[in-house]
PDB file of C-alpha atoms in Angstrom:
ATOM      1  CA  UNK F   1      -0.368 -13.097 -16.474  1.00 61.00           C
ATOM      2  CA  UNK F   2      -4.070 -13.903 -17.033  1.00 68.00           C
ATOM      3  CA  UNK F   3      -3.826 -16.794 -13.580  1.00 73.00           C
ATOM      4  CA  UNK F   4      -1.736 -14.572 -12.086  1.00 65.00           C
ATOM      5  CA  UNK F   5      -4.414 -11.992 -11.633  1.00 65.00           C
ATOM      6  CA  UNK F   6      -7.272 -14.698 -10.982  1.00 69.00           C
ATOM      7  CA  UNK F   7      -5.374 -16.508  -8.446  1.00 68.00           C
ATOM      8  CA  UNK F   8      -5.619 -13.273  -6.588  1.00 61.00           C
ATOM      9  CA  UNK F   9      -8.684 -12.126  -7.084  1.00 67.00           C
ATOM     10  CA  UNK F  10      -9.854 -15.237  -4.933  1.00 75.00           C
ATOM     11  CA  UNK F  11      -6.779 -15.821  -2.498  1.00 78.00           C
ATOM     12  CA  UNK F  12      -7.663 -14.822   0.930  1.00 89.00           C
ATOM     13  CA  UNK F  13      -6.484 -11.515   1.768  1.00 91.00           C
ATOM     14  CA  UNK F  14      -2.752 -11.206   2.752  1.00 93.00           C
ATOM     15  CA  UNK F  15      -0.921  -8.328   3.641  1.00 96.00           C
ATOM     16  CA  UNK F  16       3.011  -7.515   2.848  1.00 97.00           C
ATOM     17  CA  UNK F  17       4.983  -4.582   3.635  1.00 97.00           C
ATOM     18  CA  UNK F  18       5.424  -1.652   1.682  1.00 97.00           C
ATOM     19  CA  UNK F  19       8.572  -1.592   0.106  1.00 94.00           C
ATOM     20  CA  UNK F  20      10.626   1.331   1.786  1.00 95.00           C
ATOM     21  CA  UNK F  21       8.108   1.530   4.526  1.00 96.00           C
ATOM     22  CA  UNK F  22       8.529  -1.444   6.154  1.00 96.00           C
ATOM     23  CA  UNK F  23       7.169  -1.477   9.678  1.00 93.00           C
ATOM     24  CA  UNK F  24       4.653   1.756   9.221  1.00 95.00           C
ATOM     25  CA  UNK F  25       2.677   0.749   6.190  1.00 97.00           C
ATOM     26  CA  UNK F  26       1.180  -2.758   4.594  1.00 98.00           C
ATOM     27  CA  UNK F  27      -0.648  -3.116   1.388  1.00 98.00           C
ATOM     28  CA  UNK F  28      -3.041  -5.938   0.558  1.00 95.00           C
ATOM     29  CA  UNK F  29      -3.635  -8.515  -1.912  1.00 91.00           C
ATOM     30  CA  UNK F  30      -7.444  -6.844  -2.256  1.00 90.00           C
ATOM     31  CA  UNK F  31      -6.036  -3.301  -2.622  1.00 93.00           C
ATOM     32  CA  UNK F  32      -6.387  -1.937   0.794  1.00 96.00           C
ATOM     33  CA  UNK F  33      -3.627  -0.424   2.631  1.00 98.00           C
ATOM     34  CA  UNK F  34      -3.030  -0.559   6.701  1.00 97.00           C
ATOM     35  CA  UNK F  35      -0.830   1.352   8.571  1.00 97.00           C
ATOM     36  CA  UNK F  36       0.926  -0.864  11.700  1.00 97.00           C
ATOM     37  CA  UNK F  37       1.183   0.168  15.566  1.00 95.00           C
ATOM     38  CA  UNK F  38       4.138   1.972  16.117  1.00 90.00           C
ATOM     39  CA  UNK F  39       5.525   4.338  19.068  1.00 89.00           C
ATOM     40  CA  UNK F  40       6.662   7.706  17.877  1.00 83.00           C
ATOM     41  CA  UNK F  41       8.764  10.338  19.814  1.00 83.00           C
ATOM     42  CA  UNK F  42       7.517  13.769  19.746  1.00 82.00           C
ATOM     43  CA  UNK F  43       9.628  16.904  19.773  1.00 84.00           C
ATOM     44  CA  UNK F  44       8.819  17.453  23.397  1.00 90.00           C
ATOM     45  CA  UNK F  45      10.567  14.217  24.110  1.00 88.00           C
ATOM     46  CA  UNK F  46       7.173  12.649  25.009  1.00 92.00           C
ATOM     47  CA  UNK F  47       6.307   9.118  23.178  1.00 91.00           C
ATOM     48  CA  UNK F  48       2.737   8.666  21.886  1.00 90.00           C
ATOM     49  CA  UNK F  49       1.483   5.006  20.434  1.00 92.00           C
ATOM     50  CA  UNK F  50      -0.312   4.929  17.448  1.00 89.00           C
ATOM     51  CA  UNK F  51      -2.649   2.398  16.974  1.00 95.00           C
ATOM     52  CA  UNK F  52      -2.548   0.833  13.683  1.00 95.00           C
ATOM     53  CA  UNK F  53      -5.599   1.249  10.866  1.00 97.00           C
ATOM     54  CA  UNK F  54      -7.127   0.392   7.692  1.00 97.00           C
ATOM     55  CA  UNK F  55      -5.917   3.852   5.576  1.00 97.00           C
ATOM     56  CA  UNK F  56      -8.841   5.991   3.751  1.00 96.00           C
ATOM     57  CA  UNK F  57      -8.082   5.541   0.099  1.00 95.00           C
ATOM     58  CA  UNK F  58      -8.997   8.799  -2.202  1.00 96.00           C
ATOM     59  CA  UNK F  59      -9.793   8.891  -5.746  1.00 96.00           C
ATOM     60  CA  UNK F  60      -7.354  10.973  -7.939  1.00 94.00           C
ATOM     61  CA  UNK F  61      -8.874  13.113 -11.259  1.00 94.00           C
ATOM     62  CA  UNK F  62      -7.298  10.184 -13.601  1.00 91.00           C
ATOM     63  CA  UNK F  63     -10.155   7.804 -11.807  1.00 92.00           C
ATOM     64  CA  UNK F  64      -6.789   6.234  -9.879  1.00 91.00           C
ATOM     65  CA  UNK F  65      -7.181   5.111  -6.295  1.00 95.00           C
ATOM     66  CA  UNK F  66      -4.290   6.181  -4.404  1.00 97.00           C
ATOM     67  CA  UNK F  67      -2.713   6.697  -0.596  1.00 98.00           C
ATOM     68  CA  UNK F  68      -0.566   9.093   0.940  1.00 97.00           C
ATOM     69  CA  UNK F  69       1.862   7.606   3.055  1.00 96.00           C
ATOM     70  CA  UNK F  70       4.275   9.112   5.586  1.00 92.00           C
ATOM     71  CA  UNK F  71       7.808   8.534   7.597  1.00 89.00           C
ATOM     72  CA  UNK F  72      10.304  10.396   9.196  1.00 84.00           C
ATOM     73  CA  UNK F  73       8.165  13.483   8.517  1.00 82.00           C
ATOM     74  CA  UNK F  74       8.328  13.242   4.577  1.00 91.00           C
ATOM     75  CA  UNK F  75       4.901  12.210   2.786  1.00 95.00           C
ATOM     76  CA  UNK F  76       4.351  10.580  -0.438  1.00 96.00           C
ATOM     77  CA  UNK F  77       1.460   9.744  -2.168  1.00 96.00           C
ATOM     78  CA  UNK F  78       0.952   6.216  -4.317  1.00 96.00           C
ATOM     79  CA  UNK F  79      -1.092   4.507  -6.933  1.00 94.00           C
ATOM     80  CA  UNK F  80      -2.869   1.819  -5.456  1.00 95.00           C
ATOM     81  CA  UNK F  81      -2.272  -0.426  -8.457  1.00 91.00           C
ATOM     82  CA  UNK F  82       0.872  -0.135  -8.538  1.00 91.00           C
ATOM     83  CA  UNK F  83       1.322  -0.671  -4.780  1.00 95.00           C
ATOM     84  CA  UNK F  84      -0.316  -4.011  -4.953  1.00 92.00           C
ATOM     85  CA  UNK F  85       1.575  -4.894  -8.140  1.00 90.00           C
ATOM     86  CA  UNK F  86       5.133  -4.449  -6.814  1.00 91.00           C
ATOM     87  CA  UNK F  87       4.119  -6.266  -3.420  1.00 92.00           C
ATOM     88  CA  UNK F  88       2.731  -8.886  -5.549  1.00 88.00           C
ATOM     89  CA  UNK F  89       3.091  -9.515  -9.006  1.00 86.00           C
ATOM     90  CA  UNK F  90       6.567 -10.937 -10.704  1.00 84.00           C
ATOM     91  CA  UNK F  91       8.109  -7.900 -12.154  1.00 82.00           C
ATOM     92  CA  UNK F  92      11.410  -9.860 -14.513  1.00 82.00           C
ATOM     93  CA  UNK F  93      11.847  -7.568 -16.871  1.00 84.00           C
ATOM     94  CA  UNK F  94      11.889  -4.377 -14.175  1.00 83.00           C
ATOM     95  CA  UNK F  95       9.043  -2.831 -16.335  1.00 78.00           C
ATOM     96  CA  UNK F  96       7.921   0.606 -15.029  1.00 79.00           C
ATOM     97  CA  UNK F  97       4.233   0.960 -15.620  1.00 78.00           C
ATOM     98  CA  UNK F  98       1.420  -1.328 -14.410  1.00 74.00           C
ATOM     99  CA  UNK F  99      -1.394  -1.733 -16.836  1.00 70.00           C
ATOM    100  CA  UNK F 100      -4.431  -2.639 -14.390  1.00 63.00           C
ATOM    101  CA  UNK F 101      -8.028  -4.015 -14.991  1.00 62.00           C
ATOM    102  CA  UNK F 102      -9.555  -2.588 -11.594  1.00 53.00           C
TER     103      UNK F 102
END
């Protein structure tokens, strides 16, 4: 687990989409999450492209980064940690908490 965590702390950055939000949402390697360019339909029937960004991330009263993401008018929030360790860290034994060192 120990290389695991060094190999990424100097990979180059790589970004992956979010599982479940594929297409509106990627989270990198080095923690940061984007959202992607996208056209949306508004309720008047007018579209509206959104350019794509580099997502503000907010600090919650545990001390845990984390991001609130949004599709098809439902928002969620999520752990940054554990964002980065289901996009990149073997998971075989489908454990459900991720112990992080920053």
């Amino acid at each position: 687990m120990q290389e695991i965590l060094m190999a990424l702390r100097y990979a180059p950055e790589v970004y992956v989409d979010i599982s479940n939000y594929e297409g509106y949402y990627q989270v990198s390697n080095y923690g940061k999450v984007r959202s992607l360019d996208r056209v949306i339909k508004e309720k008047t029937g007018k579209t509206q492209t959104l350019k794509g960004r580099i997502l503000k991330l907010r600090i919650n009263s545990g001390g845990y980064y984390y991001v609130g993401l949004g599709k098809n008018g439902s928002k969620a929030t999520f752990a940054i940690h554990q964002l980065v360790a289901q996009a990149f860290m073997p998971n075989p034994n489908n454990k459900k908490t991720v112990n992080h060192m920053d």
